[in-house]
Amino acid sequence: MSSSFQETRDPVVVDGVHRLSPTGISILIVGGGVGGMMTALESWRQGHNVRILERNEKLDTIGDCFGILPPAWSTLRLFPTMKEQFERESYDVEFSFWRYEGRLIDHRGEAEWNYPGAVHSAQDVRVPWIETRSSITNMLSKQCERLGINIEYGNTAVSYDENENEAIVTVTRLDGTTSRETADIVVAADGVATTSHDHITGRKVRAESSGYALYRGMIPMDLLNSDLHANIIITRDFLCYAITYKEDGNSKESWKAAVSADEVLKRLNENPGWDPDLVEVLSHIPDKSCIDWTLRWRDPQPQWASSGGRVVQLGDSAHSFLPTSGNGATQALEDALSLAQCLCLGRKGKEHIATKVHNKLRFERVSTIQKTGFVNRRLMHHIDLDAAEARPELITMSLPSWIWTHNPVEYAIDNYAAAEAHITKGSPFRNTNGPPGIPYEPWDIASEMEKEMLSLQHE
Ligand SMILES: Cc1cc2nc3c(=O)[nH]c(=O)nc-3n(C[C@H](O)[C@H](O)[C@H](O)COP(=O)(O)OP(=O)(O)OC[C@H]3O[C@@H](n4cnc5c(N)ncnc54)[C@H](O)[C@@H]3O)c2cc1C
C-alpha cells in the first residue's frame, strides 16, 4: 500500500483548527464511519498522526437521521468551518407523543438541553434534535479533506494483531491484493460486524434477535402534499419514519436491506386502526428506500482494548445500541473525543496504557446508557395508551441531564491520572460520568428480559 503516516511538525492552524504539539503517536483507524472520522479529526487536533482505511469504494452517505447529543460536539467550536455547517444543516424539531390512531397524548417541545438556563457540554454550539446521516458524514469527511486526512477507500480489514511495539492489521483491497499495515495504535471503528473480537477477547459477541424489526427511512417533503400529524420526525425537507414490528426472519442488520412501500403498507394494514394520514404519508415512500433493520441486542462487552493495549474498539464495534436509546452515534463520537485525549495524556511510549484508561473511563457510562434503550423499549412496547392519554407524565422516556452535560474531553483530563493508577497499580477508582449517586451495576440481556417478564406479570 502506498500510503503512510504524515509526520506532524510544529503546532499549526489549518482551516481555523489549531493543531496541538506533535505527539509522535501513529493511529490507524479502520472504518470511515461517523466514529472513525471523528477519531481521525480529534486525533489530528491532539497532534497524533492518523490514517483511515475504509472498506467502501467511496463515502457512503445512505441512512436516514439521528439525534446526536451535545457531548458528541464538546469540541465542535474548535472546528469553525465544521461548526458552521453543523448549525446550518441540523434540524430544530419539537417532540410529541401521539397515539397510533392519530390523537395527541403529550407535547414535550424543544430538547431539554436548549431550555432557557440549561447548560450543555457543546459550548457555543446550537445543538438541535435532528441531523441527517448524509449531512453528518459529508461534514466529517469534508473536514478530514480540509485537514489533509486521506480516507483510503477500498481497504477491508480482515484481521487484527499486535506485538510489543506495534499494532497490525491485515487488509485486502478491491484488486484482491493483501497487505500488512502497522501503527502504534489501531482503532477498530468498523461497526457492528467488526472482525476485531478475535484479537481483543478471543470470542465473538453474540447478537441475539429481539423478536422485532424496524422499517425506517425518509420521504422527501416534495413527495408529500397533505397536512401531517404523526409521531415521526417532520422537518422542512423530509419526513423520517421508524415503525417497529414483530419480525418474521426477513429483516437484516444491514443499512442496505431495503423494501418497497407496498411491503410497509401491507404490514400496517395487518393491524387496522392506524392514523389514515400516516398511512397516506407512508404510501409515498420512494421505491426501495425503506430499510428493514432487524433489532439485535448484545450483552455489554467490557473489554474494548486488547490485552497488549495496541488495538482498541470504538463506536458500534465496542457497543451496539437499540434505537430507543437514541445514543448510538453520540456514544461513538464521545469515544472518539475521549480516546484522542487519553492518547495525548498518555504520551508516546505509554499509548498502549492510554487505550486501557480510555476503556476504563468509558465502559460503565456507555453500558448504563445502553440499558436506557431497554427501559425505553419496554415503555414503548407495553404502554397503556388510555392511561397515558389521561396522565401523560406516565411516559417517562427521557434523556436525563447527566447524559447531555457530560464533556468526554474534560472528563479524560480530570480523571486520567487516577484511572491510570488504577490500571497500573490497582489503586481504587470510581467513575463519576454516570447517573449521580448510583453506582454502576453490571447487567445483561437475560436479566433485563427477566425483569420485563416480572413487571408484566405484576401489571
Ligand atoms: C451505511 C450506514 C447507514 C447508517 N444509517 C443510520 C441511520 O440512518 N440512522 C442511525 O441512527 N444510524 C445509522 N447508521 C449507524 C450509525 O452510523 C452508527 O450506529 C453510529 O454512528 C456509530 O458509528 P460507527 O462509526 O461506530 O459505525 P458505522 O457508522 O457503522 O461505521 C463503520 C464503518 O466501518 C466500515 N467497515 C466495516 N467493516 C470494515 C472492514 N472490515 N474494514 C474497513 N472498513 C470497514 C463501514 O463501511 C463503515 O463505514 C448507519 C451506518 C451505516 C454504515
Short mmCIF file of C-alpha atoms and ligand atoms in Angstrom, two decimals:
data_model
loop_
_atom_site.label_atom_id
_atom_site.label_comp_id
_atom_site.label_asym_id
_atom_site.label_seq_id
_atom_site.Cartn_x
_atom_site.Cartn_y
_atom_site.Cartn_z
CA MET A 1 0.00 0.00 0.00
CA SER A 2 1.41 3.37 -0.96
CA SER A 3 0.04 5.49 1.89
CA SER A 4 1.92 6.10 5.07
CA PHE A 5 1.62 8.42 8.06
CA GLN A 6 2.21 12.11 7.51
CA GLU A 7 4.53 13.30 10.23
CA THR A 8 3.32 16.26 12.29
CA ARG A 9 5.70 19.16 12.64
CA ASP A 10 5.13 22.24 14.78
CA PRO A 11 1.71 23.22 16.07
CA VAL A 12 -0.23 24.64 13.12
CA VAL A 13 -3.59 26.18 12.31
CA VAL A 14 -5.39 24.70 9.29
CA ASP A 15 -8.92 25.75 8.29
CA GLY A 16 -9.16 27.54 11.64
CA VAL A 17 -8.34 24.34 13.58
CA HIS A 18 -5.43 24.69 15.97
CA ARG A 19 -3.37 21.51 15.95
CA LEU A 20 -1.60 20.87 19.24
CA SER A 21 2.08 19.93 19.50
CA PRO A 22 3.05 16.67 17.79
CA THR A 23 2.86 13.59 20.00
CA GLY A 24 4.60 11.22 17.57
CA ILE A 25 1.85 8.63 18.10
CA SER A 26 0.61 6.94 14.91
CA ILE A 27 -3.04 5.84 14.80
CA LEU A 28 -4.50 3.63 12.08
CA ILE A 29 -8.30 3.83 12.07
CA VAL A 30 -10.26 1.01 10.46
CA GLY A 31 -13.69 2.25 9.34
CA GLY A 32 -14.52 5.65 7.93
CA GLY A 33 -17.97 5.84 9.54
CA VAL A 34 -19.07 8.55 11.92
CA GLY A 35 -16.92 7.22 14.80
CA GLY A 36 -13.84 6.59 12.67
CA MET A 37 -13.86 10.01 11.00
CA MET A 38 -14.32 11.86 14.29
CA THR A 39 -11.46 9.84 15.81
CA ALA A 40 -9.27 10.99 12.94
CA LEU A 41 -10.26 14.64 13.35
CA GLU A 42 -9.77 14.75 17.12
CA SER A 43 -6.54 12.77 16.87
CA TRP A 44 -5.23 15.22 14.27
CA ARG A 45 -6.19 18.11 16.56
CA GLN A 46 -4.40 16.48 19.51
CA GLY A 47 -1.19 16.18 17.45
CA HIS A 48 -1.29 12.46 16.57
CA ASN A 49 -0.53 11.09 13.06
CA VAL A 50 -3.59 9.45 11.51
CA ARG A 51 -4.73 7.28 8.61
CA ILE A 52 -8.22 5.91 7.88
CA LEU A 53 -8.87 2.65 5.99
CA GLU A 54 -12.44 2.20 4.73
CA ARG A 55 -13.98 -0.88 3.10
CA ASN A 56 -16.35 1.04 0.80
CA GLU A 57 -15.15 2.41 -2.51
CA LYS A 58 -16.35 5.91 -1.65
CA LEU A 59 -18.13 7.86 1.07
CA ASP A 60 -21.39 6.09 1.94
CA THR A 61 -23.99 8.72 2.82
CA ILE A 62 -27.01 6.42 2.91
CA GLY A 63 -29.18 6.28 6.01
CA ASP A 64 -31.87 8.50 7.44
CA CYS A 65 -31.49 10.60 10.53
CA PHE A 66 -30.28 10.51 14.09
CA GLY A 67 -30.23 12.76 17.09
CA ILE A 68 -26.70 13.47 18.27
CA LEU A 69 -26.49 14.89 21.77
CA PRO A 70 -24.27 17.77 22.98
CA PRO A 71 -21.40 15.69 24.49
CA ALA A 72 -20.52 14.50 20.98
CA TRP A 73 -19.95 18.13 19.99
CA SER A 74 -17.89 19.15 23.04
CA THR A 75 -15.01 20.26 20.78
CA LEU A 76 -17.01 21.32 17.71
CA ARG A 77 -16.30 25.02 18.40
CA LEU A 78 -12.62 24.23 17.75
CA PHE A 79 -13.51 23.26 14.14
CA PRO A 80 -15.12 26.54 12.98
CA THR A 81 -16.00 25.56 9.39
CA MET A 82 -17.49 22.26 10.51
CA LYS A 83 -19.43 24.01 13.30
CA GLU A 84 -20.93 26.41 10.79
CA GLN A 85 -22.01 23.50 8.54
CA PHE A 86 -23.45 21.59 11.52
CA GLU A 87 -25.59 24.50 12.67
CA ARG A 88 -26.75 25.22 9.12
CA GLU A 89 -27.71 21.65 8.27
CA SER A 90 -29.24 20.38 11.56
CA TYR A 91 -32.98 20.45 12.18
CA ASP A 92 -34.83 22.00 15.10
CA VAL A 93 -37.84 19.82 15.82
CA GLU A 94 -40.18 19.58 18.78
CA PHE A 95 -41.07 16.32 20.48
CA SER A 96 -44.62 14.96 20.97
CA PHE A 97 -46.21 11.60 21.76
CA TRP A 98 -49.19 10.52 19.65
CA ARG A 99 -51.49 7.51 19.71
CA TYR A 100 -51.14 5.33 16.63
CA GLU A 101 -54.70 6.32 15.62
CA GLY A 102 -53.50 9.92 15.38
CA ARG A 103 -54.51 11.55 18.71
CA LEU A 104 -52.02 13.74 20.57
CA ILE A 105 -51.03 12.44 24.03
CA ASP A 106 -48.43 15.00 25.04
CA HIS A 107 -46.33 17.76 23.54
CA ARG A 108 -42.86 17.91 25.09
CA GLY A 109 -41.37 20.59 22.84
CA GLU A 110 -37.73 21.59 22.47
CA ALA A 111 -34.77 19.40 23.52
CA GLU A 112 -34.21 19.83 27.26
CA TRP A 113 -30.61 20.99 26.82
CA ASN A 114 -31.92 24.01 24.91
CA TYR A 115 -34.35 25.11 27.63
CA PRO A 116 -33.61 28.59 28.99
CA GLY A 117 -30.88 28.31 31.63
CA ALA A 118 -29.79 24.78 30.68
CA VAL A 119 -26.04 24.36 30.24
CA HIS A 120 -24.91 21.55 27.97
CA SER A 121 -21.43 20.38 27.06
CA ALA A 122 -21.17 21.67 23.49
CA GLN A 123 -20.05 25.15 24.45
CA ASP A 124 -21.05 27.87 21.93
CA VAL A 125 -22.85 25.36 19.68
CA ARG A 126 -26.56 25.33 18.95
CA VAL A 127 -27.43 21.58 19.13
CA PRO A 128 -30.87 20.88 17.66
CA TRP A 129 -32.58 17.48 17.95
CA ILE A 130 -32.03 16.06 14.49
CA GLU A 131 -29.29 15.60 11.92
CA THR A 132 -29.31 13.50 8.77
CA ARG A 133 -26.65 10.84 8.41
CA SER A 134 -25.77 12.07 4.95
CA SER A 135 -25.11 15.58 6.25
CA ILE A 136 -23.01 14.39 9.21
CA THR A 137 -20.90 12.00 7.12
CA ASN A 138 -20.38 14.71 4.50
CA MET A 139 -19.47 17.24 7.15
CA LEU A 140 -16.89 14.96 8.79
CA SER A 141 -15.35 13.81 5.52
CA LYS A 142 -15.06 17.38 4.21
CA GLN A 143 -13.31 18.39 7.43
CA CYS A 144 -10.91 15.44 7.02
CA GLU A 145 -10.24 16.63 3.47
CA ARG A 146 -9.55 20.22 4.57
CA LEU A 147 -7.08 18.99 7.21
CA GLY A 148 -5.32 16.72 4.70
CA ILE A 149 -6.51 13.46 6.29
CA ASN A 150 -6.86 11.00 3.46
CA ILE A 151 -9.62 8.37 3.76
CA GLU A 152 -8.15 5.35 1.97
CA TYR A 153 -11.19 3.70 0.35
CA GLY A 154 -11.45 0.11 -0.88
CA ASN A 155 -9.48 -1.35 2.05
CA THR A 156 -11.08 -4.11 4.12
CA ALA A 157 -9.54 -5.17 7.41
CA VAL A 158 -9.65 -8.93 7.73
CA SER A 159 -7.71 -9.48 10.95
CA TYR A 160 -6.03 -7.62 13.81
CA ASP A 161 -2.85 -8.45 15.70
CA GLU A 162 -0.08 -6.76 17.69
CA ASN A 163 3.33 -7.23 19.23
CA GLU A 164 5.09 -5.29 21.95
CA ASN A 165 5.91 -2.38 19.64
CA GLU A 166 3.12 -2.10 17.12
CA ALA A 167 -0.44 -2.97 16.16
CA ILE A 168 -1.02 -4.81 12.88
CA VAL A 169 -4.00 -5.01 10.53
CA THR A 170 -4.20 -7.35 7.58
CA VAL A 171 -6.02 -5.60 4.76
CA THR A 172 -7.44 -6.80 1.45
CA ARG A 173 -8.04 -4.45 -1.44
CA LEU A 174 -10.53 -4.44 -4.30
CA ASP A 175 -7.95 -5.91 -6.71
CA GLY A 176 -7.58 -8.92 -4.39
CA THR A 177 -4.14 -7.99 -3.06
CA THR A 178 -3.37 -8.15 0.64
CA SER A 179 -1.07 -6.07 2.82
CA ARG A 180 0.01 -5.78 6.43
CA GLU A 181 -0.44 -2.26 7.87
CA THR A 182 1.10 -1.17 11.15
CA ALA A 183 0.83 1.69 13.63
CA ASP A 184 1.37 2.43 17.33
CA ILE A 185 -2.37 2.06 17.83
CA VAL A 186 -5.08 0.53 15.65
CA VAL A 187 -8.65 1.66 16.23
CA ALA A 188 -11.29 -0.85 15.12
CA ALA A 189 -14.14 1.52 14.21
CA ASP A 190 -15.60 -0.99 11.76
CA GLY A 191 -19.15 -1.17 13.09
CA VAL A 192 -21.32 -3.97 14.47
CA ALA A 193 -19.74 -6.68 12.28
CA THR A 194 -16.16 -5.90 13.38
CA THR A 195 -13.58 -8.63 12.91
CA SER A 196 -11.59 -7.37 15.92
CA HIS A 197 -13.23 -9.52 18.63
CA ASP A 198 -10.99 -12.49 17.79
CA HIS A 199 -7.93 -10.46 18.73
CA ILE A 200 -9.39 -8.45 21.62
CA THR A 201 -11.32 -11.01 23.64
CA GLY A 202 -10.79 -14.19 21.65
CA ARG A 203 -14.53 -14.70 21.26
CA LYS A 204 -17.33 -13.27 19.15
CA VAL A 205 -20.00 -11.12 20.84
CA ARG A 206 -23.31 -12.84 20.17
CA ALA A 207 -26.05 -10.77 18.54
CA GLU A 208 -29.42 -12.05 19.72
CA SER A 209 -32.72 -11.44 17.99
CA SER A 210 -35.03 -9.18 20.00
CA GLY A 211 -38.02 -10.60 18.08
CA TYR A 212 -38.61 -7.21 16.45
CA ALA A 213 -37.51 -5.37 13.35
CA LEU A 214 -37.83 -1.78 12.23
CA TYR A 215 -38.90 -0.16 8.98
CA ARG A 216 -37.04 3.14 8.72
CA GLY A 217 -36.29 5.71 6.07
CA MET A 218 -37.02 9.21 4.82
CA ILE A 219 -39.56 10.69 2.43
CA PRO A 220 -38.57 13.98 0.75
CA MET A 221 -41.13 16.70 1.54
CA ASP A 222 -41.75 17.43 -2.13
CA LEU A 223 -43.37 13.98 -2.46
CA LEU A 224 -45.98 14.93 0.17
CA ASN A 225 -48.75 17.48 -0.07
CA SER A 226 -51.07 16.82 2.88
CA ASP A 227 -51.17 18.29 6.41
CA LEU A 228 -49.38 15.74 8.53
CA HIS A 229 -49.83 14.62 12.13
CA ALA A 230 -47.84 11.67 13.38
CA ASN A 231 -45.22 10.56 15.90
CA ILE A 232 -42.46 10.71 13.35
CA ILE A 233 -39.84 13.32 12.53
CA ILE A 234 -41.09 16.06 10.26
CA THR A 235 -38.73 18.77 9.03
CA ARG A 236 -38.94 21.29 6.22
CA ASP A 237 -37.01 18.92 3.92
CA PHE A 238 -38.07 15.37 4.81
CA LEU A 239 -40.24 13.14 6.93
CA CYS A 240 -38.37 10.43 8.80
CA TYR A 241 -40.25 7.35 9.98
CA ALA A 242 -39.46 4.36 12.16
CA ILE A 243 -42.06 1.62 12.61
CA THR A 244 -41.35 -1.35 14.86
CA TYR A 245 -42.96 -4.70 14.04
CA LYS A 246 -42.66 -8.34 15.10
CA GLU A 247 -40.02 -9.72 12.80
CA ASP A 248 -40.52 -12.73 10.55
CA GLY A 249 -36.88 -13.55 9.81
CA ASN A 250 -36.55 -11.49 6.61
CA SER A 251 -35.02 -8.32 8.03
CA LYS A 252 -31.23 -7.87 8.29
CA GLU A 253 -28.70 -5.93 10.36
CA SER A 254 -27.73 -4.02 7.24
CA TRP A 255 -28.30 -0.46 6.06
CA LYS A 256 -28.73 -1.82 2.54
CA ALA A 257 -31.66 -4.22 3.25
CA ALA A 258 -34.33 -2.09 1.54
CA VAL A 259 -38.00 -2.96 0.95
CA SER A 260 -40.80 -1.28 -1.03
CA ALA A 261 -43.60 0.98 0.21
CA ASP A 262 -46.09 -1.79 -0.63
CA GLU A 263 -44.46 -4.11 1.87
CA VAL A 264 -44.64 -1.48 4.63
CA LEU A 265 -48.30 -0.72 3.84
CA LYS A 266 -49.15 -4.43 3.79
CA ARG A 267 -47.70 -4.77 7.27
CA LEU A 268 -49.58 -1.69 8.54
CA ASN A 269 -52.85 -3.00 7.10
CA GLU A 270 -52.43 -6.23 9.07
CA ASN A 271 -53.01 -4.06 12.19
CA PRO A 272 -56.03 -1.88 11.39
CA GLY A 273 -56.65 1.41 13.16
CA TRP A 274 -53.51 3.34 12.17
CA ASP A 275 -53.98 7.04 11.59
CA PRO A 276 -55.12 7.35 7.93
CA ASP A 277 -52.89 10.43 7.50
CA LEU A 278 -49.88 8.33 8.50
CA VAL A 279 -50.87 5.53 6.12
CA GLU A 280 -51.30 8.09 3.34
CA VAL A 281 -47.88 9.57 4.06
CA LEU A 282 -46.19 6.18 4.04
CA SER A 283 -47.66 5.39 0.65
CA HIS A 284 -45.16 7.98 -0.65
CA ILE A 285 -42.06 6.06 0.46
CA PRO A 286 -39.73 6.24 -2.53
CA ASP A 287 -39.12 2.87 -4.11
CA LYS A 288 -36.61 0.63 -2.31
CA SER A 289 -35.66 3.37 0.13
CA CYS A 290 -37.10 1.81 3.29
CA ILE A 291 -34.51 -0.01 5.42
CA ASP A 292 -35.78 -3.23 7.03
CA TRP A 293 -33.49 -3.32 10.07
CA THR A 294 -33.56 -6.28 12.43
CA LEU A 295 -33.31 -5.22 16.07
CA ARG A 296 -30.49 -7.27 17.56
CA TRP A 297 -29.08 -6.84 21.01
CA ARG A 298 -25.79 -7.80 22.53
CA ASP A 299 -24.64 -8.14 26.11
CA PRO A 300 -22.39 -5.25 27.19
CA GLN A 301 -18.81 -6.21 26.47
CA PRO A 302 -16.43 -4.52 28.94
CA GLN A 303 -13.13 -5.16 27.17
CA TRP A 304 -12.57 -2.80 24.24
CA ALA A 305 -8.76 -2.64 24.39
CA SER A 306 -6.67 -5.74 23.63
CA SER A 307 -4.57 -7.18 26.45
CA GLY A 308 -1.46 -5.63 24.87
CA GLY A 309 -3.37 -2.31 24.60
CA ARG A 310 -2.46 -1.56 20.97
CA VAL A 311 -5.81 -2.45 19.37
CA VAL A 312 -8.95 -0.74 20.63
CA GLN A 313 -12.58 -0.95 19.53
CA LEU A 314 -14.60 2.24 19.13
CA GLY A 315 -18.27 3.06 18.45
CA ASP A 316 -20.61 0.28 17.33
CA SER A 317 -17.79 -2.27 17.22
CA ALA A 318 -17.42 -1.90 21.00
CA HIS A 319 -21.08 -1.33 21.90
CA SER A 320 -24.21 -1.51 19.78
CA PHE A 321 -27.32 0.40 20.84
CA LEU A 322 -31.04 -0.14 20.41
CA PRO A 323 -32.53 2.82 18.51
CA THR A 324 -34.74 3.56 21.55
CA SER A 325 -31.64 4.68 23.48
CA GLY A 326 -31.13 7.48 20.93
CA ASN A 327 -27.39 7.31 21.60
CA GLY A 328 -25.55 5.13 19.03
CA ALA A 329 -23.88 7.94 17.15
CA THR A 330 -23.44 10.12 20.26
CA GLN A 331 -21.51 7.44 22.12
CA ALA A 332 -19.32 6.67 19.10
CA LEU A 333 -18.39 10.37 18.92
CA GLU A 334 -17.84 10.60 22.69
CA ASP A 335 -15.48 7.60 22.35
CA ALA A 336 -13.57 9.45 19.63
CA LEU A 337 -13.06 12.54 21.79
CA SER A 338 -12.08 10.52 24.84
CA LEU A 339 -9.63 8.24 23.03
CA ALA A 340 -7.78 11.07 21.26
CA GLN A 341 -7.47 12.96 24.56
CA CYS A 342 -6.30 9.88 26.52
CA LEU A 343 -3.63 9.14 23.91
CA CYS A 344 -2.41 12.72 24.24
CA LEU A 345 -2.27 12.48 28.03
CA GLY A 346 -0.64 9.03 27.94
CA ARG A 347 2.11 10.25 25.58
CA LYS A 348 4.29 8.27 23.22
CA GLY A 349 5.66 5.17 24.91
CA LYS A 350 2.58 4.69 27.09
CA GLU A 351 -0.05 4.76 24.36
CA HIS A 352 -0.92 1.09 24.96
CA ILE A 353 -1.87 2.05 28.54
CA ALA A 354 -3.85 5.09 27.36
CA THR A 355 -6.28 2.84 25.42
CA LYS A 356 -6.99 0.92 28.62
CA VAL A 357 -7.51 4.13 30.57
CA HIS A 358 -9.97 5.29 27.88
CA ASN A 359 -11.77 1.91 28.14
CA LYS A 360 -11.97 2.29 31.95
CA LEU A 361 -13.32 5.85 31.70
CA ARG A 362 -15.95 4.97 29.10
CA PHE A 363 -17.35 1.48 29.58
CA GLU A 364 -19.63 1.97 32.59
CA ARG A 365 -21.16 5.16 31.20
CA VAL A 366 -21.79 3.57 27.81
CA SER A 367 -23.21 0.37 29.31
CA THR A 368 -25.61 2.36 31.52
CA ILE A 369 -26.84 4.32 28.50
CA GLN A 370 -27.21 1.08 26.51
CA LYS A 371 -29.57 -0.08 29.26
CA THR A 372 -31.78 3.00 28.84
CA GLY A 373 -32.53 1.62 25.37
CA PHE A 374 -34.12 -1.42 27.05
CA VAL A 375 -36.06 0.66 29.54
CA ASN A 376 -37.41 2.95 26.79
CA ARG A 377 -38.22 -0.03 24.60
CA ARG A 378 -40.19 -1.66 27.43
CA LEU A 379 -42.15 1.57 27.85
CA MET A 380 -42.94 1.89 24.14
CA HIS A 381 -43.99 -1.76 23.74
CA HIS A 382 -46.12 -2.12 26.86
CA ILE A 383 -47.58 1.31 27.48
CA ASP A 384 -51.27 1.56 28.33
CA LEU A 385 -52.32 4.24 25.85
CA ASP A 386 -55.57 5.12 27.62
CA ALA A 387 -53.77 5.63 30.91
CA ALA A 388 -51.04 7.68 29.18
CA GLU A 389 -53.64 9.86 27.49
CA ALA A 390 -55.19 10.65 30.87
CA ARG A 391 -51.80 11.11 32.58
CA PRO A 392 -49.07 11.94 30.03
CA GLU A 393 -46.47 12.08 32.82
CA LEU A 394 -46.60 8.23 32.77
CA ILE A 395 -44.47 8.45 29.65
CA THR A 396 -41.18 8.81 31.43
CA MET A 397 -38.94 8.26 28.41
CA SER A 398 -36.29 10.86 28.89
CA LEU A 399 -32.70 11.82 28.41
CA PRO A 400 -31.51 12.83 31.89
CA SER A 401 -29.12 15.73 32.21
CA TRP A 402 -26.16 13.54 33.26
CA ILE A 403 -26.20 12.24 29.69
CA TRP A 404 -26.11 15.62 27.93
CA THR A 405 -23.98 17.68 30.34
CA HIS A 406 -21.01 15.30 30.11
CA ASN A 407 -17.81 16.53 28.45
CA PRO A 408 -15.67 13.50 27.50
CA VAL A 409 -12.54 15.59 26.92
CA GLU A 410 -12.69 17.34 30.29
CA TYR A 411 -13.57 14.04 31.95
CA ALA A 412 -10.47 12.39 30.48
CA ILE A 413 -8.26 15.31 31.58
CA ASP A 414 -9.69 15.28 35.12
CA ASN A 415 -9.58 11.51 35.62
CA TYR A 416 -6.69 10.21 33.54
CA ALA A 417 -4.09 10.02 36.30
CA ALA A 418 -6.37 8.22 38.78
CA ALA A 419 -7.63 5.76 36.16
CA GLU A 420 -4.08 5.07 35.01
CA ALA A 421 -3.01 4.38 38.61
CA HIS A 422 -5.99 2.03 38.88
CA ILE A 423 -4.82 0.13 35.81
CA THR A 424 -1.11 0.05 36.53
CA LYS A 425 -1.09 -0.14 40.37
CA GLY A 426 -4.56 -1.33 41.31
CA SER A 427 -5.44 1.93 43.15
CA PRO A 428 -9.15 2.48 43.76
CA PHE A 429 -11.00 4.40 41.07
CA ARG A 430 -14.66 5.24 40.68
CA ASN A 431 -16.23 6.75 37.56
CA THR A 432 -18.45 9.81 38.02
CA ASN A 433 -19.84 10.11 34.47
CA GLY A 434 -22.98 8.03 35.05
CA PRO A 435 -26.21 8.76 36.92
CA PRO A 436 -25.28 10.83 40.01
CA GLY A 437 -25.11 8.81 43.22
CA ILE A 438 -25.94 5.49 41.58
CA PRO A 439 -23.02 3.05 41.41
CA TYR A 440 -22.65 1.03 38.21
CA GLU A 441 -24.19 -2.41 38.27
CA PRO A 442 -23.27 -4.93 35.59
CA TRP A 443 -26.28 -6.18 33.63
CA ASP A 444 -27.04 -8.48 30.72
CA ILE A 445 -29.90 -9.10 28.35
CA ALA A 446 -31.13 -12.20 30.16
CA SER A 447 -31.54 -10.31 33.45
CA GLU A 448 -33.26 -7.37 31.73
CA MET A 449 -35.70 -9.71 29.98
CA GLU A 450 -36.46 -11.43 33.26
CA LYS A 451 -37.24 -8.06 34.86
CA GLU A 452 -39.52 -7.27 31.93
CA MET A 453 -41.41 -10.57 32.34
CA LEU A 454 -41.81 -9.97 36.07
CA SER A 455 -43.05 -6.41 35.65
CA LEU A 456 -45.61 -7.56 33.03
CA GLN A 457 -46.86 -10.32 35.35
CA HIS A 458 -47.43 -7.73 38.08
CA GLU A 459 -49.42 -5.36 35.87
C1 LIG B 1 -24.38 2.93 5.68
C2 LIG B 1 -24.82 3.22 7.09
C3 LIG B 1 -26.05 3.88 7.29
C4 LIG B 1 -26.47 4.16 8.58
N1 LIG B 1 -27.65 4.84 8.77
C5 LIG B 1 -28.07 5.16 10.01
C6 LIG B 1 -29.28 5.88 10.22
O1 LIG B 1 -29.98 6.22 9.30
N2 LIG B 1 -29.66 6.16 11.50
C7 LIG B 1 -28.91 5.76 12.57
O2 LIG B 1 -29.29 6.02 13.71
N3 LIG B 1 -27.74 5.09 12.40
C8 LIG B 1 -27.31 4.78 11.15
N4 LIG B 1 -26.14 4.08 10.97
C9 LIG B 1 -25.39 3.64 12.15
C10 LIG B 1 -24.67 4.77 12.81
O3 LIG B 1 -23.87 5.47 11.88
C11 LIG B 1 -23.83 4.15 13.90
O4 LIG B 1 -24.67 3.43 14.78
C12 LIG B 1 -23.13 5.14 14.76
O5 LIG B 1 -22.93 6.36 14.14
C13 LIG B 1 -21.79 4.58 15.21
O6 LIG B 1 -20.87 4.74 14.15
P1 LIG B 1 -19.62 3.82 13.89
O7 LIG B 1 -18.64 4.68 13.19
O8 LIG B 1 -19.21 3.12 15.13
O9 LIG B 1 -20.18 2.68 12.94
P2 LIG B 1 -20.66 2.78 11.43
O10 LIG B 1 -21.35 4.05 11.18
O11 LIG B 1 -21.38 1.52 11.18
O12 LIG B 1 -19.30 2.81 10.58
C14 LIG B 1 -18.46 1.68 10.40
C15 LIG B 1 -17.62 1.90 9.16
O13 LIG B 1 -16.67 0.86 9.05
C16 LIG B 1 -16.64 0.37 7.70
N5 LIG B 1 -16.20 -1.02 7.78
C17 LIG B 1 -16.90 -2.09 8.20
N6 LIG B 1 -16.15 -3.20 8.17
C18 LIG B 1 -14.94 -2.83 7.71
C19 LIG B 1 -13.73 -3.53 7.47
N7 LIG B 1 -13.63 -4.83 7.70
N8 LIG B 1 -12.66 -2.83 7.00
C20 LIG B 1 -12.76 -1.48 6.77
N9 LIG B 1 -13.88 -0.78 6.99
C21 LIG B 1 -14.96 -1.43 7.46
C22 LIG B 1 -18.07 0.55 7.24
O14 LIG B 1 -18.15 0.58 5.82
C23 LIG B 1 -18.44 1.88 7.88
O15 LIG B 1 -18.08 2.97 7.08
C24 LIG B 1 -25.67 3.77 9.70
C25 LIG B 1 -24.45 3.12 9.49
C26 LIG B 1 -24.02 2.85 8.20
C27 LIG B 1 -22.68 2.16 8.00
#
